[in-house]
Amino acid sequence: MTKNAKTRLYVDGPLGAGQTVLLSKEQANRLFAVMRLSVGARVALFNGADGEWQADVVEAGKRKGALVCDFQSKPQQNPPDLWLLFAPIKKARTEFIVEKAAELGAARILPVLTEFTNSERLNQTRLQAHAVSAAQQCGGTFVPPVEAGQKLEGILDNWPKDRQLLFCDEAKVGQAVADLSTAERGKWAILIGPEGGFSETETTRLRAMEQATSISLGPRILRADTAAVAALTLWQMALGDWG
Ligand code: SAM
């Protein structure tokens, strides 16, 4: 019986039976210097589109390497159409949010700049790498794109008519948590505010939006990173792919 690999690697190129995949310098370093794999080792590859493939190392250099795909071990599985919008906070906590959103099954991650957003400069490439690393570790075949930071105001100006918005509203702390299981399935987004919360202007606008459902996340005010995990969990349980 052919064994499946323990090591998983996200790659850019196409995957298919007999397909050769060339590694970047960083990927070769990870597989051959850090993990000490050599020619003949088995690695599971995914590219976000073609599922997961078992592949064998055929070249293992210091700065380059190559693998050849054998068979598909998992079909492509995309998450539900759920975006996570969050106001970036401190670097490590922002990275935590991206990592957890990728693990919990967000389809797109959008850092949003609100009136009270107070964060260090966003490094989109680094955040995307965190999403890739989370997907590698959690066995997923999909990597959510992490967008550049955008102003919340501009996003709301162009909000798609057919996308529901779960607005996590700290002013509702202590109220009953909404039962989402009867809500309409389909395209959704979750919105989490910054440490300072939403401004009055933002709250008024969000509450008035036709597509928005304003919800409480329980009796305590959660830090933004905790709130993101709680809201993703709540949504996935009621409307997502956990059922
Ligand atoms: N400074 C704000 C205050 O004291 O009201 C709290 C902001 S909280 C740290 C960050 C974000 O997490 C909020 O903007 C909201 O989106 C979400 N959040 C935290 N706790 C929540 C709760 N109990 N209900 C709804 N949303 C919550």
CSV table of C-alpha atoms and ligand atoms in Angstrom, one decimal:
chain,number,residue,atom,x,y,z
A,1,MET,CA,0.0,0.0,0.0
A,2,THR,CA,1.3,3.5,-0.8
A,3,LYS,CA,1.8,5.6,2.3
A,4,ASN,CA,0.4,9.1,2.5
A,5,ALA,CA,2.9,11.9,3.4
A,6,LYS,CA,2.9,13.6,6.8
A,7,THR,CA,4.5,16.7,5.3
A,8,ARG,CA,2.2,19.0,3.4
A,9,LEU,CA,3.3,21.8,1.1
A,10,TYR,CA,1.4,24.6,-0.7
A,11,VAL,CA,2.7,25.2,-4.2
A,12,ASP,CA,1.9,27.6,-7.0
A,13,GLY,CA,1.8,25.5,-10.1
A,14,PRO,CA,-0.7,22.9,-11.4
A,15,LEU,CA,-1.0,19.5,-9.9
A,16,GLY,CA,-2.0,16.2,-11.7
A,17,ALA,CA,-0.8,12.7,-12.3
A,18,GLY,CA,2.9,12.7,-13.5
A,19,GLN,CA,3.1,16.5,-13.1
A,20,THR,CA,6.6,17.7,-12.1
A,21,VAL,CA,6.6,20.5,-9.5
A,22,LEU,CA,9.7,22.7,-9.1
A,23,LEU,CA,10.4,24.1,-5.6
A,24,SER,CA,11.4,27.6,-4.7
A,25,LYS,CA,14.6,28.2,-2.7
A,26,GLU,CA,12.5,28.7,0.5
A,27,GLN,CA,10.5,25.5,-0.1
A,28,ALA,CA,13.7,23.5,-0.8
A,29,ASN,CA,15.2,24.8,2.4
A,30,ARG,CA,12.1,23.8,4.4
A,31,LEU,CA,11.9,20.3,3.0
A,32,PHE,CA,15.6,19.4,2.7
A,33,ALA,CA,17.5,21.5,5.3
A,34,VAL,CA,14.8,21.9,8.0
A,35,MET,CA,12.9,18.7,7.6
A,36,ARG,CA,15.8,16.7,6.3
A,37,LEU,CA,13.8,14.9,3.5
A,38,SER,CA,15.8,13.4,0.6
A,39,VAL,CA,15.1,11.9,-2.8
A,40,GLY,CA,12.3,9.3,-2.6
A,41,ALA,CA,10.5,11.0,0.3
A,42,ARG,CA,6.8,11.5,0.0
A,43,VAL,CA,5.2,15.0,0.3
A,44,ALA,CA,1.5,16.0,0.1
A,45,LEU,CA,1.1,19.0,-2.3
A,46,PHE,CA,-1.9,21.3,-2.7
A,47,ASN,CA,-2.3,24.5,-4.7
A,48,GLY,CA,-5.7,25.7,-3.6
A,49,ALA,CA,-7.4,24.4,-6.7
A,50,ASP,CA,-6.5,20.8,-7.6
A,51,GLY,CA,-7.0,19.0,-4.3
A,52,GLU,CA,-4.2,17.3,-2.5
A,53,TRP,CA,-1.6,15.1,-4.3
A,54,GLN,CA,0.9,12.7,-3.0
A,55,ALA,CA,4.3,13.4,-4.7
A,56,ASP,CA,7.8,12.0,-4.5
A,57,VAL,CA,11.0,14.0,-4.2
A,58,VAL,CA,13.1,13.4,-7.3
A,59,GLU,CA,15.6,16.2,-6.8
A,60,ALA,CA,16.7,17.5,-3.4
A,61,GLY,CA,19.2,20.4,-3.6
A,62,LYS,CA,20.2,23.2,-1.2
A,63,ARG,CA,18.4,25.9,-3.2
A,64,LYS,CA,16.1,23.9,-5.4
A,65,GLY,CA,14.3,20.7,-5.7
A,66,ALA,CA,11.6,18.8,-7.7
A,67,LEU,CA,8.7,16.4,-7.0
A,68,VAL,CA,6.6,14.3,-9.2
A,69,CYS,CA,2.9,13.9,-8.4
A,70,ASP,CA,1.6,10.3,-8.0
A,71,PHE,CA,-2.1,10.3,-7.1
A,72,GLN,CA,-4.7,12.6,-5.7
A,73,SER,CA,-5.3,11.9,-2.0
A,74,LYS,CA,-8.0,14.5,-1.4
A,75,PRO,CA,-10.4,16.3,-3.7
A,76,GLN,CA,-10.4,20.1,-3.7
A,77,GLN,CA,-12.6,21.3,-0.8
A,78,ASN,CA,-13.4,25.0,-0.7
A,79,PRO,CA,-15.0,26.6,2.4
A,80,PRO,CA,-18.4,28.3,2.4
A,81,ASP,CA,-18.6,31.8,0.9
A,82,LEU,CA,-17.7,33.6,4.1
A,83,TRP,CA,-15.5,36.7,4.3
A,84,LEU,CA,-13.9,37.8,7.5
A,85,LEU,CA,-13.6,41.6,7.8
A,86,PHE,CA,-11.6,42.7,10.9
A,87,ALA,CA,-9.9,45.9,12.0
A,88,PRO,CA,-6.2,45.0,12.4
A,89,ILE,CA,-4.8,45.2,15.9
A,90,LYS,CA,-1.2,44.5,17.2
A,91,LYS,CA,1.0,42.4,14.8
A,92,ALA,CA,0.9,39.1,16.6
A,93,ARG,CA,-2.8,39.3,17.3
A,94,THR,CA,-3.5,40.2,13.7
A,95,GLU,CA,-1.5,37.2,12.6
A,96,PHE,CA,-3.4,35.0,15.0
A,97,ILE,CA,-6.7,36.2,13.4
A,98,VAL,CA,-5.5,35.4,9.9
A,99,GLU,CA,-4.2,31.9,11.0
A,100,LYS,CA,-7.5,31.1,12.8
A,101,ALA,CA,-9.7,32.4,10.0
A,102,ALA,CA,-7.8,30.1,7.6
A,103,GLU,CA,-8.2,27.1,9.9
A,104,LEU,CA,-11.9,27.8,10.7
A,105,GLY,CA,-12.8,28.1,7.1
A,106,ALA,CA,-13.0,31.7,5.9
A,107,ALA,CA,-13.0,32.1,2.1
A,108,ARG,CA,-11.5,35.6,2.1
A,109,ILE,CA,-9.8,37.7,4.7
A,110,LEU,CA,-10.2,41.5,4.5
A,111,PRO,CA,-8.4,43.8,7.0
A,112,VAL,CA,-10.5,46.9,7.3
A,113,LEU,CA,-9.5,50.4,8.5
A,114,THR,CA,-12.1,51.8,10.8
A,115,GLU,CA,-12.3,55.2,12.5
A,116,PHE,CA,-10.7,53.8,15.7
A,117,THR,CA,-8.3,51.4,14.0
A,118,ASN,CA,-4.9,51.8,15.7
A,119,SER,CA,-2.5,49.2,14.2
A,120,GLU,CA,1.1,48.9,13.0
A,121,ARG,CA,1.6,48.8,9.3
A,122,LEU,CA,0.1,45.8,7.6
A,123,ASN,CA,2.4,43.4,5.9
A,124,GLN,CA,0.1,41.7,3.4
A,125,THR,CA,2.7,39.2,2.2
A,126,ARG,CA,3.5,38.1,5.7
A,127,LEU,CA,-0.2,37.7,6.6
A,128,GLN,CA,-0.8,35.7,3.4
A,129,ALA,CA,2.2,33.4,4.4
A,130,HIS,CA,0.4,32.8,7.7
A,131,ALA,CA,-2.7,31.7,5.9
A,132,VAL,CA,-0.6,29.3,3.8
A,133,SER,CA,1.1,27.9,6.8
A,134,ALA,CA,-2.3,27.4,8.6
A,135,ALA,CA,-3.7,25.5,5.5
A,136,GLN,CA,-0.5,23.4,5.4
A,137,GLN,CA,-1.0,22.4,9.0
A,138,CYS,CA,-4.7,21.9,9.2
A,139,GLY,CA,-5.0,19.5,6.3
A,140,GLY,CA,-7.1,22.0,4.2
A,141,THR,CA,-6.8,22.2,0.4
A,142,PHE,CA,-7.8,25.9,0.2
A,143,VAL,CA,-5.9,29.0,1.2
A,144,PRO,CA,-8.0,32.2,1.7
A,145,PRO,CA,-6.6,35.3,0.0
A,146,VAL,CA,-5.6,38.0,2.5
A,147,GLU,CA,-6.4,41.4,0.9
A,148,ALA,CA,-4.6,44.7,1.5
A,149,GLY,CA,-6.1,46.9,4.2
A,150,GLN,CA,-9.0,49.0,2.9
A,151,LYS,CA,-11.2,51.7,4.6
A,152,LEU,CA,-14.4,50.2,6.0
A,153,GLU,CA,-16.3,53.2,4.6
A,154,GLY,CA,-15.2,52.4,1.0
A,155,ILE,CA,-16.1,48.7,1.5
A,156,LEU,CA,-19.6,49.6,2.7
A,157,ASP,CA,-20.1,52.1,-0.1
A,158,ASN,CA,-19.7,49.2,-2.6
A,159,TRP,CA,-21.2,46.4,-0.4
A,160,PRO,CA,-22.6,43.6,-2.7
A,161,LYS,CA,-26.4,43.5,-2.5
A,162,ASP,CA,-26.4,39.7,-2.3
A,163,ARG,CA,-24.0,39.4,0.7
A,164,GLN,CA,-25.2,39.3,4.3
A,165,LEU,CA,-23.1,40.9,6.9
A,166,LEU,CA,-22.9,39.6,10.5
A,167,PHE,CA,-22.0,42.8,12.4
A,168,CYS,CA,-20.5,42.0,15.8
A,169,ASP,CA,-21.7,44.9,17.8
A,170,GLU,CA,-20.1,45.4,21.2
A,171,ALA,CA,-23.0,47.6,22.2
A,172,LYS,CA,-25.1,44.5,22.3
A,173,VAL,CA,-22.9,42.9,25.0
A,174,GLY,CA,-25.0,41.0,27.5
A,175,GLN,CA,-27.9,40.5,25.1
A,176,ALA,CA,-28.9,37.0,24.0
A,177,VAL,CA,-26.7,35.6,21.2
A,178,ALA,CA,-28.8,35.4,18.0
A,179,ASP,CA,-29.8,32.0,16.7
A,180,LEU,CA,-28.5,32.0,13.2
A,181,SER,CA,-29.6,28.5,12.2
A,182,THR,CA,-32.8,29.9,10.6
A,183,ALA,CA,-30.9,32.6,8.6
A,184,GLU,CA,-30.5,32.4,4.9
A,185,ARG,CA,-27.5,30.4,3.7
A,186,GLY,CA,-25.3,31.7,0.9
A,187,LYS,CA,-22.9,34.6,0.8
A,188,TRP,CA,-21.9,36.1,4.1
A,189,ALA,CA,-19.3,38.2,5.8
A,190,ILE,CA,-18.4,38.7,9.5
A,191,LEU,CA,-17.3,42.1,10.7
A,192,ILE,CA,-15.1,42.6,13.9
A,193,GLY,CA,-14.1,46.0,15.1
A,194,PRO,CA,-10.9,47.3,16.6
A,195,GLU,CA,-9.8,47.5,20.3
A,196,GLY,CA,-11.6,50.9,20.5
A,197,GLY,CA,-14.8,49.5,19.1
A,198,PHE,CA,-16.8,51.1,16.3
A,199,SER,CA,-17.5,54.9,16.1
A,200,GLU,CA,-21.1,56.1,16.5
A,201,THR,CA,-21.2,57.0,12.8
A,202,GLU,CA,-20.0,53.5,11.8
A,203,THR,CA,-22.5,51.8,14.2
A,204,THR,CA,-25.4,53.8,12.9
A,205,ARG,CA,-24.5,53.1,9.3
A,206,LEU,CA,-24.0,49.4,10.0
A,207,ARG,CA,-27.3,48.9,11.9
A,208,ALA,CA,-29.2,50.6,9.1
A,209,MET,CA,-27.7,48.4,6.4
A,210,GLU,CA,-30.3,46.1,4.8
A,211,GLN,CA,-27.9,43.2,4.6
A,212,ALA,CA,-26.6,43.5,8.1
A,213,THR,CA,-27.5,41.5,11.1
A,214,SER,CA,-26.2,43.0,14.3
A,215,ILE,CA,-25.3,40.5,17.0
A,216,SER,CA,-24.0,40.1,20.5
A,217,LEU,CA,-21.2,37.6,21.3
A,218,GLY,CA,-22.3,37.0,24.8
A,219,PRO,CA,-22.1,38.7,28.2
A,220,ARG,CA,-18.5,39.7,28.1
A,221,ILE,CA,-16.5,42.1,25.9
A,222,LEU,CA,-14.1,40.0,23.9
A,223,ARG,CA,-10.8,41.0,22.6
A,224,ALA,CA,-10.9,41.4,18.8
A,225,ASP,CA,-9.0,38.2,18.2
A,226,THR,CA,-11.2,36.2,20.5
A,227,ALA,CA,-14.3,37.8,18.9
A,228,ALA,CA,-13.1,36.7,15.4
A,229,VAL,CA,-12.8,33.1,16.5
A,230,ALA,CA,-16.1,33.2,18.4
A,231,ALA,CA,-18.0,34.7,15.5
A,232,LEU,CA,-16.5,32.3,12.9
A,233,THR,CA,-17.4,29.4,15.1
A,234,LEU,CA,-20.9,30.6,15.7
A,235,TRP,CA,-21.4,31.1,11.9
A,236,GLN,CA,-19.8,27.8,10.9
A,237,MET,CA,-22.0,25.9,13.4
A,238,ALA,CA,-25.2,27.5,12.1
A,239,LEU,CA,-24.7,28.1,8.4
A,240,GLY,CA,-21.3,26.7,7.4
A,241,ASP,CA,-19.7,23.4,6.6
A,242,TRP,CA,-19.4,22.0,10.1
A,243,GLY,CA,-22.7,20.3,10.2
B,1,SAM,N1,-13.7,49.1,23.2
B,1,SAM,C1,-14.9,48.4,22.9
B,1,SAM,C2,-15.9,48.5,24.1
B,1,SAM,O1,-15.4,48.5,25.2
B,1,SAM,O2,-17.1,48.5,23.9
B,1,SAM,C3,-14.7,46.9,22.7
B,1,SAM,C4,-14.2,46.5,21.4
B,1,SAM,S1,-13.8,44.8,21.3
B,1,SAM,C5,-12.3,44.7,22.1
B,1,SAM,C6,-13.4,44.5,19.6
B,1,SAM,C7,-14.5,44.0,18.7
B,1,SAM,O3,-14.9,42.7,19.1
B,1,SAM,C8,-15.8,44.8,18.8
B,1,SAM,O4,-15.7,45.9,17.9
B,1,SAM,C9,-16.8,43.8,18.3
B,1,SAM,O5,-16.8,43.7,16.9
B,1,SAM,C10,-16.3,42.5,18.9
B,1,SAM,N2,-16.9,42.2,20.2
B,1,SAM,C11,-16.2,41.9,21.3
B,1,SAM,N3,-17.0,41.5,22.3
B,1,SAM,C12,-18.3,41.5,21.7
B,1,SAM,C13,-19.6,41.2,22.2
B,1,SAM,N4,-19.8,40.7,23.5
B,1,SAM,N5,-20.6,41.2,21.4
B,1,SAM,C14,-20.5,41.6,20.1
B,1,SAM,N6,-19.3,42.0,19.6
B,1,SAM,C15,-18.2,41.9,20.4
